[in-house]
Amino acid sequence: MIVAIDGPSGAGKSTVAKAVAKELGFSCLDTGAMYRSIAWRALQDGVALDDEEGLGAIARTYDIAFGHVEGDPVPRRVFIGDDEVTDAIRTAEIDRAVSPVSAVPAVRAALLDQQRRIGNAGNYVVEGRDIGTVVFPDAAVKVFLTASDEERAHRRVRQNVDRGIGSIDYDEVLADLRRRDEADASRETAPLRAAEDAVQMDSTGRYIEEVIEDICALARKAQS
Protein backbone atom coordinates (compact mmCIF):
# COMPACT_ATOMS: atom_id res chain seq x y z
CA MET A 1 0.00 0.00 0.00
CA ILE A 2 1.23 3.47 -0.91
CA VAL A 3 0.39 6.68 0.92
CA ALA A 4 1.46 9.55 -1.36
CA ILE A 5 2.16 12.96 0.18
CA ASP A 6 2.89 15.76 -2.27
CA GLY A 7 3.32 19.49 -1.80
CA PRO A 8 5.69 22.42 -2.08
CA SER A 9 8.99 22.78 -0.25
CA GLY A 10 8.61 23.62 3.43
CA ALA A 11 5.01 22.39 3.72
CA GLY A 12 6.09 19.84 6.31
CA LYS A 13 5.98 16.78 4.06
CA SER A 14 9.11 15.12 5.45
CA THR A 15 8.13 15.55 9.09
CA VAL A 16 4.58 14.41 8.46
CA ALA A 17 5.57 11.48 6.23
CA LYS A 18 8.02 10.13 8.80
CA ALA A 19 5.49 10.39 11.61
CA VAL A 20 2.73 8.79 9.53
CA ALA A 21 5.05 5.93 8.56
CA LYS A 22 5.91 5.30 12.21
CA GLU A 23 2.26 5.41 13.26
CA LEU A 24 1.18 3.00 10.52
CA GLY A 25 4.23 0.75 10.71
CA PHE A 26 5.10 1.58 7.08
CA SER A 27 8.47 2.43 5.57
CA CYS A 28 9.16 5.99 4.42
CA LEU A 29 10.64 7.15 1.11
CA ASP A 30 11.93 10.71 0.76
CA THR A 31 12.12 11.24 -3.00
CA GLY A 32 13.38 14.79 -2.50
CA ALA A 33 16.55 13.37 -0.96
CA MET A 34 17.10 11.44 -4.18
CA TYR A 35 17.00 14.58 -6.33
CA ARG A 36 19.19 16.38 -3.82
CA SER A 37 21.72 13.56 -4.08
CA ILE A 38 21.91 13.97 -7.86
CA ALA A 39 22.38 17.73 -7.40
CA TRP A 40 25.17 17.10 -4.89
CA ARG A 41 26.94 14.67 -7.22
CA ALA A 42 26.66 17.13 -10.11
CA LEU A 43 28.23 19.93 -8.05
CA GLN A 44 31.01 17.61 -6.89
CA ASP A 45 31.74 16.51 -10.45
CA GLY A 46 31.51 19.98 -11.97
CA VAL A 47 28.49 19.09 -14.09
CA ALA A 48 26.57 22.24 -15.02
CA LEU A 49 23.00 22.43 -13.77
CA ASP A 50 21.80 23.07 -17.34
CA ASP A 51 23.72 20.10 -18.75
CA GLU A 52 20.77 17.75 -19.19
CA GLU A 53 22.85 14.98 -20.74
CA GLY A 54 25.40 15.09 -17.92
CA LEU A 55 22.76 15.17 -15.19
CA GLY A 56 20.89 12.30 -16.79
CA ALA A 57 24.08 10.26 -16.92
CA ILE A 58 24.60 10.77 -13.18
CA ALA A 59 21.03 9.65 -12.41
CA ARG A 60 21.43 6.53 -14.56
CA THR A 61 24.86 5.67 -13.16
CA TYR A 62 24.36 5.96 -9.40
CA ASP A 63 22.02 4.01 -7.19
CA ILE A 64 20.61 5.96 -4.27
CA ALA A 65 20.12 4.03 -1.05
CA PHE A 66 18.81 4.73 2.42
CA GLY A 67 20.27 3.48 5.68
CA HIS A 68 17.88 2.23 8.36
CA VAL A 69 18.22 1.53 12.05
CA GLU A 70 16.70 -1.81 12.95
CA GLY A 71 13.08 -1.41 14.03
CA ASP A 72 12.79 2.15 12.67
CA PRO A 73 10.86 2.54 9.38
CA VAL A 74 12.33 6.00 8.81
CA PRO A 75 15.69 6.08 7.00
CA ARG A 76 18.41 7.94 8.89
CA ARG A 77 21.15 8.01 6.25
CA VAL A 78 21.32 8.73 2.51
CA PHE A 79 23.88 7.37 0.07
CA ILE A 80 24.62 7.98 -3.59
CA GLY A 81 26.94 5.29 -4.85
CA ASP A 82 29.55 4.81 -2.12
CA ASP A 83 29.17 8.33 -0.69
CA GLU A 84 27.06 9.15 2.34
CA VAL A 85 25.36 12.51 1.76
CA THR A 86 22.91 12.66 4.69
CA ASP A 87 24.02 16.13 5.82
CA ALA A 88 25.65 17.32 2.60
CA ILE A 89 22.32 17.46 0.72
CA ARG A 90 20.67 19.73 3.31
CA THR A 91 22.54 22.94 2.55
CA ALA A 92 21.40 26.23 1.03
CA GLU A 93 23.55 25.46 -2.03
CA ILE A 94 21.64 22.24 -2.64
CA ASP A 95 18.33 24.01 -1.93
CA ARG A 96 19.08 26.25 -4.90
CA ALA A 97 20.48 23.51 -7.14
CA VAL A 98 17.78 20.89 -6.76
CA SER A 99 15.02 22.58 -8.81
CA PRO A 100 16.91 22.75 -12.12
CA VAL A 101 18.16 19.19 -11.56
CA SER A 102 14.70 17.84 -10.82
CA ALA A 103 13.29 19.52 -13.94
CA VAL A 104 15.47 17.40 -16.26
CA PRO A 105 13.33 14.67 -17.89
CA ALA A 106 16.24 12.17 -18.02
CA VAL A 107 16.84 12.60 -14.28
CA ARG A 108 13.17 12.13 -13.46
CA ALA A 109 12.94 9.05 -15.67
CA ALA A 110 15.96 7.42 -14.03
CA LEU A 111 14.79 8.16 -10.49
CA LEU A 112 11.23 7.14 -11.31
CA ASP A 113 12.45 3.59 -11.86
CA GLN A 114 14.31 3.61 -8.55
CA GLN A 115 11.35 5.07 -6.67
CA ARG A 116 8.91 2.50 -8.02
CA ARG A 117 11.33 -0.33 -7.30
CA ILE A 118 11.64 0.76 -3.68
CA GLY A 119 7.96 1.62 -3.14
CA ASN A 120 6.57 -1.53 -4.71
CA ALA A 121 8.60 -3.65 -2.27
CA GLY A 122 6.19 -3.05 0.62
CA ASN A 123 3.96 -0.60 2.47
CA TYR A 124 5.38 2.89 2.01
CA VAL A 125 4.65 6.50 2.79
CA VAL A 126 6.21 8.34 -0.15
CA GLU A 127 6.65 12.11 -0.17
CA GLY A 128 7.64 14.43 -2.96
CA ARG A 129 6.14 16.62 -5.65
CA ASP A 130 4.77 14.20 -8.23
CA ILE A 131 4.09 11.03 -6.24
CA GLY A 132 0.31 10.96 -6.63
CA THR A 133 0.37 12.29 -10.19
CA VAL A 134 3.28 10.41 -11.80
CA VAL A 135 5.23 8.02 -9.60
CA PHE A 136 2.33 6.18 -7.94
CA PRO A 137 -0.87 7.38 -9.67
CA ASP A 138 -2.73 4.38 -8.22
CA ALA A 139 -1.69 5.12 -4.61
CA ALA A 140 -4.37 4.12 -2.12
CA VAL A 141 -4.11 7.49 -0.36
CA LYS A 142 -3.09 10.80 -1.92
CA VAL A 143 -2.57 13.98 0.07
CA PHE A 144 -1.48 17.39 -1.20
CA LEU A 145 -0.02 19.23 1.79
CA THR A 146 0.36 23.00 1.67
CA ALA A 147 1.01 25.94 3.99
CA SER A 148 1.39 29.67 3.50
CA ASP A 149 4.67 30.96 2.09
CA GLU A 150 5.44 32.73 5.36
CA GLU A 151 4.70 29.68 7.49
CA ARG A 152 6.88 27.49 5.29
CA ALA A 153 9.77 29.96 5.48
CA HIS A 154 9.56 30.15 9.27
CA ARG A 155 9.54 26.36 9.50
CA ARG A 156 12.55 26.03 7.20
CA VAL A 157 14.52 28.60 9.22
CA ARG A 158 13.74 26.75 12.48
CA GLN A 159 14.71 23.48 10.85
CA ASN A 160 18.01 24.93 9.62
CA VAL A 161 18.75 26.35 13.08
CA ASP A 162 18.07 22.97 14.70
CA ARG A 163 20.35 21.03 12.38
CA GLY A 164 22.98 23.73 11.93
CA ILE A 165 22.78 23.48 8.14
CA GLY A 166 21.35 25.91 5.57
CA SER A 167 20.40 29.57 5.68
CA ILE A 168 18.77 31.05 8.78
CA ASP A 169 17.99 34.37 7.08
CA TYR A 170 14.17 34.51 6.84
CA ASP A 171 14.03 36.76 3.76
CA GLU A 172 16.57 34.62 1.90
CA VAL A 173 14.71 31.42 2.76
CA LEU A 174 11.35 32.92 1.76
CA ALA A 175 12.75 34.09 -1.57
CA ASP A 176 14.29 30.66 -2.22
CA LEU A 177 10.99 28.91 -1.44
CA ARG A 178 9.04 31.16 -3.77
CA ARG A 179 11.63 30.76 -6.52
CA ARG A 180 11.49 26.99 -6.16
CA ASP A 181 7.67 26.99 -6.14
CA GLU A 182 7.63 28.83 -9.44
CA ALA A 183 10.26 26.54 -10.97
CA ASP A 184 8.52 23.36 -9.77
CA ALA A 185 5.06 24.45 -10.90
CA SER A 186 6.16 25.67 -14.34
CA ARG A 187 8.47 22.85 -15.42
CA GLU A 188 7.32 20.81 -18.40
CA THR A 189 8.01 17.40 -16.88
CA ALA A 190 5.91 16.38 -13.87
CA PRO A 191 5.07 19.89 -12.63
CA LEU A 192 4.06 20.38 -9.01
CA ARG A 193 0.28 20.06 -8.78
CA ALA A 194 -2.29 18.18 -6.78
CA ALA A 195 -3.67 14.95 -8.21
CA GLU A 196 -7.35 15.24 -9.08
CA ASP A 197 -8.25 12.68 -6.41
CA ALA A 198 -5.85 14.01 -3.74
CA VAL A 199 -7.11 15.26 -0.38
CA GLN A 200 -5.81 18.81 -0.01
CA MET A 201 -4.63 19.81 3.48
CA ASP A 202 -3.43 23.25 4.56
CA SER A 203 -1.23 22.95 7.64
CA THR A 204 -0.97 26.71 8.26
CA GLY A 205 -1.62 27.39 11.93
CA ARG A 206 -2.41 23.75 12.67
CA TYR A 207 -0.67 21.45 15.10
CA ILE A 208 1.40 18.97 13.15
CA GLU A 209 -0.11 16.14 15.22
CA GLU A 210 -3.55 16.98 13.79
CA VAL A 211 -2.29 16.70 10.22
CA ILE A 212 -0.56 13.40 10.99
CA GLU A 213 -3.71 11.94 12.54
CA ASP A 214 -5.86 13.08 9.59
CA ILE A 215 -3.56 11.28 7.13
CA CYS A 216 -3.37 8.16 9.30
CA ALA A 217 -7.18 8.11 9.41
CA LEU A 218 -7.31 8.21 5.60
CA ALA A 219 -4.84 5.33 5.41
CA ARG A 220 -6.71 3.20 7.94
CA LYS A 221 -9.96 3.81 6.07
CA ALA A 222 -8.29 2.72 2.81
CA GLN A 223 -7.00 -0.43 4.49
CA SER A 224 -10.39 -1.42 5.88
PDB file of C-alpha atoms in Angstrom:
ATOM      1  CA  MET A   1       0.000   0.000   0.000  1.00  0.00           C
ATOM      2  CA  ILE A   2       1.233   3.468  -0.913  1.00  0.00           C
ATOM      3  CA  VAL A   3       0.395   6.681   0.918  1.00  0.00           C
ATOM      4  CA  ALA A   4       1.465   9.551  -1.362  1.00  0.00           C
ATOM      5  CA  ILE A   5       2.159  12.959   0.179  1.00  0.00           C
ATOM      6  CA  ASP A   6       2.888  15.764  -2.274  1.00  0.00           C
ATOM      7  CA  GLY A   7       3.320  19.485  -1.803  1.00  0.00           C
ATOM      8  CA  PRO A   8       5.693  22.423  -2.075  1.00  0.00           C
ATOM      9  CA  SER A   9       8.988  22.780  -0.246  1.00  0.00           C
ATOM     10  CA  GLY A  10       8.609  23.618   3.425  1.00  0.00           C
ATOM     11  CA  ALA A  11       5.013  22.385   3.722  1.00  0.00           C
ATOM     12  CA  GLY A  12       6.092  19.839   6.314  1.00  0.00           C
ATOM     13  CA  LYS A  13       5.984  16.785   4.061  1.00  0.00           C
ATOM     14  CA  SER A  14       9.109  15.120   5.451  1.00  0.00           C
ATOM     15  CA  THR A  15       8.132  15.550   9.095  1.00  0.00           C
ATOM     16  CA  VAL A  16       4.577  14.412   8.460  1.00  0.00           C
ATOM     17  CA  ALA A  17       5.569  11.482   6.232  1.00  0.00           C
ATOM     18  CA  LYS A  18       8.021  10.125   8.797  1.00  0.00           C
ATOM     19  CA  ALA A  19       5.492  10.385  11.607  1.00  0.00           C
ATOM     20  CA  VAL A  20       2.725   8.787   9.528  1.00  0.00           C
ATOM     21  CA  ALA A  21       5.052   5.927   8.565  1.00  0.00           C
ATOM     22  CA  LYS A  22       5.911   5.302  12.214  1.00  0.00           C
ATOM     23  CA  GLU A  23       2.264   5.409  13.260  1.00  0.00           C
ATOM     24  CA  LEU A  24       1.182   2.997  10.524  1.00  0.00           C
ATOM     25  CA  GLY A  25       4.233   0.750  10.707  1.00  0.00           C
ATOM     26  CA  PHE A  26       5.104   1.583   7.084  1.00  0.00           C
ATOM     27  CA  SER A  27       8.470   2.433   5.574  1.00  0.00           C
ATOM     28  CA  CYS A  28       9.161   5.992   4.422  1.00  0.00           C
ATOM     29  CA  LEU A  29      10.642   7.147   1.114  1.00  0.00           C
ATOM     30  CA  ASP A  30      11.927  10.714   0.765  1.00  0.00           C
ATOM     31  CA  THR A  31      12.119  11.242  -3.001  1.00  0.00           C
ATOM     32  CA  GLY A  32      13.382  14.791  -2.495  1.00  0.00           C
ATOM     33  CA  ALA A  33      16.547  13.372  -0.956  1.00  0.00           C
ATOM     34  CA  MET A  34      17.095  11.438  -4.183  1.00  0.00           C
ATOM     35  CA  TYR A  35      17.002  14.576  -6.332  1.00  0.00           C
ATOM     36  CA  ARG A  36      19.187  16.376  -3.819  1.00  0.00           C
ATOM     37  CA  SER A  37      21.717  13.561  -4.078  1.00  0.00           C
ATOM     38  CA  ILE A  38      21.913  13.971  -7.856  1.00  0.00           C
ATOM     39  CA  ALA A  39      22.382  17.725  -7.403  1.00  0.00           C
ATOM     40  CA  TRP A  40      25.173  17.100  -4.885  1.00  0.00           C
ATOM     41  CA  ARG A  41      26.936  14.665  -7.220  1.00  0.00           C
ATOM     42  CA  ALA A  42      26.665  17.134 -10.107  1.00  0.00           C
ATOM     43  CA  LEU A  43      28.234  19.930  -8.053  1.00  0.00           C
ATOM     44  CA  GLN A  44      31.007  17.615  -6.888  1.00  0.00           C
ATOM     45  CA  ASP A  45      31.738  16.513 -10.455  1.00  0.00           C
ATOM     46  CA  GLY A  46      31.510  19.983 -11.971  1.00  0.00           C
ATOM     47  CA  VAL A  47      28.490  19.089 -14.094  1.00  0.00           C
ATOM     48  CA  ALA A  48      26.569  22.243 -15.016  1.00  0.00           C
ATOM     49  CA  LEU A  49      22.998  22.434 -13.773  1.00  0.00           C
ATOM     50  CA  ASP A  50      21.803  23.075 -17.336  1.00  0.00           C
ATOM     51  CA  ASP A  51      23.719  20.097 -18.747  1.00  0.00           C
ATOM     52  CA  GLU A  52      20.768  17.754 -19.191  1.00  0.00           C
ATOM     53  CA  GLU A  53      22.850  14.976 -20.737  1.00  0.00           C
ATOM     54  CA  GLY A  54      25.400  15.091 -17.919  1.00  0.00           C
ATOM     55  CA  LEU A  55      22.760  15.174 -15.187  1.00  0.00           C
ATOM     56  CA  GLY A  56      20.886  12.301 -16.794  1.00  0.00           C
ATOM     57  CA  ALA A  57      24.079  10.265 -16.921  1.00  0.00           C
ATOM     58  CA  ILE A  58      24.599  10.769 -13.177  1.00  0.00           C
ATOM     59  CA  ALA A  59      21.032   9.655 -12.415  1.00  0.00           C
ATOM     60  CA  ARG A  60      21.428   6.534 -14.558  1.00  0.00           C
ATOM     61  CA  THR A  61      24.862   5.670 -13.161  1.00  0.00           C
ATOM     62  CA  TYR A  62      24.363   5.963  -9.402  1.00  0.00           C
ATOM     63  CA  ASP A  63      22.022   4.008  -7.188  1.00  0.00           C
ATOM     64  CA  ILE A  64      20.612   5.961  -4.270  1.00  0.00           C
ATOM     65  CA  ALA A  65      20.124   4.034  -1.051  1.00  0.00           C
ATOM     66  CA  PHE A  66      18.813   4.731   2.419  1.00  0.00           C
ATOM     67  CA  GLY A  67      20.270   3.483   5.684  1.00  0.00           C
ATOM     68  CA  HIS A  68      17.876   2.227   8.357  1.00  0.00           C
ATOM     69  CA  VAL A  69      18.224   1.535  12.052  1.00  0.00           C
ATOM     70  CA  GLU A  70      16.699  -1.810  12.954  1.00  0.00           C
ATOM     71  CA  GLY A  71      13.085  -1.412  14.030  1.00  0.00           C
ATOM     72  CA  ASP A  72      12.790   2.146  12.669  1.00  0.00           C
ATOM     73  CA  PRO A  73      10.862   2.543   9.384  1.00  0.00           C
ATOM     74  CA  VAL A  74      12.330   6.004   8.811  1.00  0.00           C
ATOM     75  CA  PRO A  75      15.690   6.080   6.998  1.00  0.00           C
ATOM     76  CA  ARG A  76      18.412   7.941   8.887  1.00  0.00           C
ATOM     77  CA  ARG A  77      21.150   8.009   6.252  1.00  0.00           C
ATOM     78  CA  VAL A  78      21.316   8.734   2.511  1.00  0.00           C
ATOM     79  CA  PHE A  79      23.884   7.369   0.070  1.00  0.00           C
ATOM     80  CA  ILE A  80      24.616   7.976  -3.594  1.00  0.00           C
ATOM     81  CA  GLY A  81      26.944   5.289  -4.848  1.00  0.00           C
ATOM     82  CA  ASP A  82      29.552   4.813  -2.119  1.00  0.00           C
ATOM     83  CA  ASP A  83      29.174   8.334  -0.689  1.00  0.00           C
ATOM     84  CA  GLU A  84      27.062   9.154   2.341  1.00  0.00           C
ATOM     85  CA  VAL A  85      25.363  12.512   1.764  1.00  0.00           C
ATOM     86  CA  THR A  86      22.910  12.658   4.686  1.00  0.00           C
ATOM     87  CA  ASP A  87      24.019  16.129   5.819  1.00  0.00           C
ATOM     88  CA  ALA A  88      25.650  17.324   2.601  1.00  0.00           C
ATOM     89  CA  ILE A  89      22.316  17.456   0.720  1.00  0.00           C
ATOM     90  CA  ARG A  90      20.673  19.733   3.312  1.00  0.00           C
ATOM     91  CA  THR A  91      22.544  22.942   2.552  1.00  0.00           C
ATOM     92  CA  ALA A  92      21.403  26.230   1.034  1.00  0.00           C
ATOM     93  CA  GLU A  93      23.552  25.460  -2.027  1.00  0.00           C
ATOM     94  CA  ILE A  94      21.643  22.239  -2.642  1.00  0.00           C
ATOM     95  CA  ASP A  95      18.332  24.014  -1.925  1.00  0.00           C
ATOM     96  CA  ARG A  96      19.078  26.253  -4.896  1.00  0.00           C
ATOM     97  CA  ALA A  97      20.479  23.509  -7.136  1.00  0.00           C
ATOM     98  CA  VAL A  98      17.775  20.888  -6.760  1.00  0.00           C
ATOM     99  CA  SER A  99      15.016  22.576  -8.807  1.00  0.00           C
ATOM    100  CA  PRO A 100      16.913  22.747 -12.119  1.00  0.00           C
ATOM    101  CA  VAL A 101      18.163  19.194 -11.559  1.00  0.00           C
ATOM    102  CA  SER A 102      14.695  17.840 -10.820  1.00  0.00           C
ATOM    103  CA  ALA A 103      13.288  19.518 -13.943  1.00  0.00           C
ATOM    104  CA  VAL A 104      15.470  17.396 -16.258  1.00  0.00           C
ATOM    105  CA  PRO A 105      13.333  14.668 -17.888  1.00  0.00           C
ATOM    106  CA  ALA A 106      16.239  12.172 -18.021  1.00  0.00           C
ATOM    107  CA  VAL A 107      16.842  12.599 -14.281  1.00  0.00           C
ATOM    108  CA  ARG A 108      13.167  12.129 -13.461  1.00  0.00           C
ATOM    109  CA  ALA A 109      12.942   9.046 -15.674  1.00  0.00           C
ATOM    110  CA  ALA A 110      15.956   7.418 -14.027  1.00  0.00           C
ATOM    111  CA  LEU A 111      14.792   8.163 -10.489  1.00  0.00           C
ATOM    112  CA  LEU A 112      11.225   7.143 -11.308  1.00  0.00           C
ATOM    113  CA  ASP A 113      12.445   3.591 -11.864  1.00  0.00           C
ATOM    114  CA  GLN A 114      14.314   3.613  -8.546  1.00  0.00           C
ATOM    115  CA  GLN A 115      11.345   5.071  -6.667  1.00  0.00           C
ATOM    116  CA  ARG A 116       8.910   2.502  -8.018  1.00  0.00           C
ATOM    117  CA  ARG A 117      11.331  -0.333  -7.304  1.00  0.00           C
ATOM    118  CA  ILE A 118      11.638   0.761  -3.682  1.00  0.00           C
ATOM    119  CA  GLY A 119       7.962   1.620  -3.139  1.00  0.00           C
ATOM    120  CA  ASN A 120       6.575  -1.534  -4.706  1.00  0.00           C
ATOM    121  CA  ALA A 121       8.600  -3.647  -2.271  1.00  0.00           C
ATOM    122  CA  GLY A 122       6.186  -3.054   0.623  1.00  0.00           C
ATOM    123  CA  ASN A 123       3.957  -0.599   2.473  1.00  0.00           C
ATOM    124  CA  TYR A 124       5.379   2.890   2.013  1.00  0.00           C
ATOM    125  CA  VAL A 125       4.649   6.500   2.789  1.00  0.00           C
ATOM    126  CA  VAL A 126       6.208   8.340  -0.149  1.00  0.00           C
ATOM    127  CA  GLU A 127       6.647  12.112  -0.166  1.00  0.00           C
ATOM    128  CA  GLY A 128       7.643  14.430  -2.958  1.00  0.00           C
ATOM    129  CA  ARG A 129       6.142  16.624  -5.653  1.00  0.00           C
ATOM    130  CA  ASP A 130       4.772  14.201  -8.233  1.00  0.00           C
ATOM    131  CA  ILE A 131       4.085  11.033  -6.240  1.00  0.00           C
ATOM    132  CA  GLY A 132       0.308  10.962  -6.631  1.00  0.00           C
ATOM    133  CA  THR A 133       0.367  12.292 -10.188  1.00  0.00           C
ATOM    134  CA  VAL A 134       3.278  10.415 -11.802  1.00  0.00           C
ATOM    135  CA  VAL A 135       5.226   8.016  -9.599  1.00  0.00           C
ATOM    136  CA  PHE A 136       2.327   6.178  -7.944  1.00  0.00           C
ATOM    137  CA  PRO A 137      -0.867   7.377  -9.675  1.00  0.00           C
ATOM    138  CA  ASP A 138      -2.734   4.381  -8.220  1.00  0.00           C
ATOM    139  CA  ALA A 139      -1.691   5.118  -4.613  1.00  0.00           C
ATOM    140  CA  ALA A 140      -4.367   4.119  -2.117  1.00  0.00           C
ATOM    141  CA  VAL A 141      -4.115   7.495  -0.360  1.00  0.00           C
ATOM    142  CA  LYS A 142      -3.090  10.800  -1.924  1.00  0.00           C
ATOM    143  CA  VAL A 143      -2.567  13.981   0.070  1.00  0.00           C
ATOM    144  CA  PHE A 144      -1.477  17.392  -1.197  1.00  0.00           C
ATOM    145  CA  LEU A 145      -0.016  19.227   1.788  1.00  0.00           C
ATOM    146  CA  THR A 146       0.364  22.997   1.669  1.00  0.00           C
ATOM    147  CA  ALA A 147       1.013  25.943   3.992  1.00  0.00           C
ATOM    148  CA  SER A 148       1.390  29.675   3.495  1.00  0.00           C
ATOM    149  CA  ASP A 149       4.673  30.962   2.094  1.00  0.00           C
ATOM    150  CA  GLU A 150       5.439  32.732   5.359  1.00  0.00           C
ATOM    151  CA  GLU A 151       4.698  29.682   7.488  1.00  0.00           C
ATOM    152  CA  ARG A 152       6.880  27.487   5.288  1.00  0.00           C
ATOM    153  CA  ALA A 153       9.765  29.959   5.483  1.00  0.00           C
ATOM    154  CA  HIS A 154       9.561  30.154   9.270  1.00  0.00           C
ATOM    155  CA  ARG A 155       9.542  26.356   9.501  1.00  0.00           C
ATOM    156  CA  ARG A 156      12.549  26.033   7.203  1.00  0.00           C
ATOM    157  CA  VAL A 157      14.517  28.596   9.220  1.00  0.00           C
ATOM    158  CA  ARG A 158      13.743  26.754  12.479  1.00  0.00           C
ATOM    159  CA  GLN A 159      14.712  23.477  10.849  1.00  0.00           C
ATOM    160  CA  ASN A 160      18.005  24.929   9.623  1.00  0.00           C
ATOM    161  CA  VAL A 161      18.746  26.348  13.078  1.00  0.00           C
ATOM    162  CA  ASP A 162      18.073  22.972  14.703  1.00  0.00           C
ATOM    163  CA  ARG A 163      20.346  21.029  12.380  1.00  0.00           C
ATOM    164  CA  GLY A 164      22.982  23.735  11.932  1.00  0.00           C
ATOM    165  CA  ILE A 165      22.783  23.483   8.139  1.00  0.00           C
ATOM    166  CA  GLY A 166      21.351  25.907   5.573  1.00  0.00           C
ATOM    167  CA  SER A 167      20.402  29.567   5.683  1.00  0.00           C
ATOM    168  CA  ILE A 168      18.768  31.053   8.780  1.00  0.00           C
ATOM    169  CA  ASP A 169      17.992  34.367   7.077  1.00  0.00           C
ATOM    170  CA  TYR A 170      14.173  34.508   6.836  1.00  0.00           C
ATOM    171  CA  ASP A 171      14.031  36.763   3.761  1.00  0.00           C
ATOM    172  CA  GLU A 172      16.565  34.622   1.896  1.00  0.00           C
ATOM    173  CA  VAL A 173      14.713  31.418   2.757  1.00  0.00           C
ATOM    174  CA  LEU A 174      11.351  32.923   1.764  1.00  0.00           C
ATOM    175  CA  ALA A 175      12.755  34.092  -1.574  1.00  0.00           C
ATOM    176  CA  ASP A 176      14.287  30.662  -2.216  1.00  0.00           C
ATOM    177  CA  LEU A 177      10.993  28.906  -1.438  1.00  0.00           C
ATOM    178  CA  ARG A 178       9.038  31.159  -3.774  1.00  0.00           C
ATOM    179  CA  ARG A 179      11.630  30.765  -6.521  1.00  0.00           C
ATOM    180  CA  ARG A 180      11.486  26.993  -6.164  1.00  0.00           C
ATOM    181  CA  ASP A 181       7.669  26.991  -6.136  1.00  0.00           C
ATOM    182  CA  GLU A 182       7.633  28.828  -9.443  1.00  0.00           C
ATOM    183  CA  ALA A 183      10.257  26.536 -10.966  1.00  0.00           C
ATOM    184  CA  ASP A 184       8.517  23.363  -9.769  1.00  0.00           C
ATOM    185  CA  ALA A 185       5.058  24.451 -10.902  1.00  0.00           C
ATOM    186  CA  SER A 186       6.156  25.670 -14.341  1.00  0.00           C
ATOM    187  CA  ARG A 187       8.470  22.847 -15.423  1.00  0.00           C
ATOM    188  CA  GLU A 188       7.322  20.809 -18.404  1.00  0.00           C
ATOM    189  CA  THR A 189       8.010  17.400 -16.880  1.00  0.00           C
ATOM    190  CA  ALA A 190       5.907  16.376 -13.868  1.00  0.00           C
ATOM    191  CA  PRO A 191       5.066  19.890 -12.629  1.00  0.00           C
ATOM    192  CA  LEU A 192       4.063  20.378  -9.013  1.00  0.00           C
ATOM    193  CA  ARG A 193       0.283  20.062  -8.784  1.00  0.00           C
ATOM    194  CA  ALA A 194      -2.294  18.176  -6.780  1.00  0.00           C
ATOM    195  CA  ALA A 195      -3.668  14.946  -8.212  1.00  0.00           C
ATOM    196  CA  GLU A 196      -7.352  15.235  -9.084  1.00  0.00           C
ATOM    197  CA  ASP A 197      -8.245  12.684  -6.410  1.00  0.00           C
ATOM    198  CA  ALA A 198      -5.854  14.009  -3.736  1.00  0.00           C
ATOM    199  CA  VAL A 199      -7.106  15.261  -0.383  1.00  0.00           C
ATOM    200  CA  GLN A 200      -5.807  18.810  -0.006  1.00  0.00           C
ATOM    201  CA  MET A 201      -4.627  19.809   3.475  1.00  0.00           C
ATOM    202  CA  ASP A 202      -3.434  23.251   4.558  1.00  0.00           C
ATOM    203  CA  SER A 203      -1.230  22.950   7.636  1.00  0.00           C
ATOM    204  CA  THR A 204      -0.970  26.714   8.259  1.00  0.00           C
ATOM    205  CA  GLY A 205      -1.622  27.391  11.930  1.00  0.00           C
ATOM    206  CA  ARG A 206      -2.415  23.750  12.670  1.00  0.00           C
ATOM    207  CA  TYR A 207      -0.674  21.451  15.104  1.00  0.00           C
ATOM    208  CA  ILE A 208       1.403  18.966  13.147  1.00  0.00           C
ATOM    209  CA  GLU A 209      -0.114  16.139  15.219  1.00  0.00           C
ATOM    210  CA  GLU A 210      -3.550  16.977  13.793  1.00  0.00           C
ATOM    211  CA  VAL A 211      -2.288  16.701  10.217  1.00  0.00           C
ATOM    212  CA  ILE A 212      -0.561  13.400  10.989  1.00  0.00           C
ATOM    213  CA  GLU A 213      -3.712  11.943  12.537  1.00  0.00           C
ATOM    214  CA  ASP A 214      -5.859  13.078   9.589  1.00  0.00           C
ATOM    215  CA  ILE A 215      -3.564  11.278   7.127  1.00  0.00           C
ATOM    216  CA  CYS A 216      -3.372   8.159   9.296  1.00  0.00           C
ATOM    217  CA  ALA A 217      -7.180   8.110   9.409  1.00  0.00           C
ATOM    218  CA  LEU A 218      -7.310   8.214   5.601  1.00  0.00           C
ATOM    219  CA  ALA A 219      -4.841   5.328   5.405  1.00  0.00           C
ATOM    220  CA  ARG A 220      -6.706   3.205   7.940  1.00  0.00           C
ATOM    221  CA  LYS A 221      -9.957   3.806   6.068  1.00  0.00           C
ATOM    222  CA  ALA A 222      -8.294   2.724   2.811  1.00  0.00           C
ATOM    223  CA  GLN A 223      -7.003  -0.429   4.491  1.00  0.00           C
ATOM    224  CA  SER A 224     -10.392  -1.417   5.878  1.00  0.00           C
TER     225      SER A 224
END
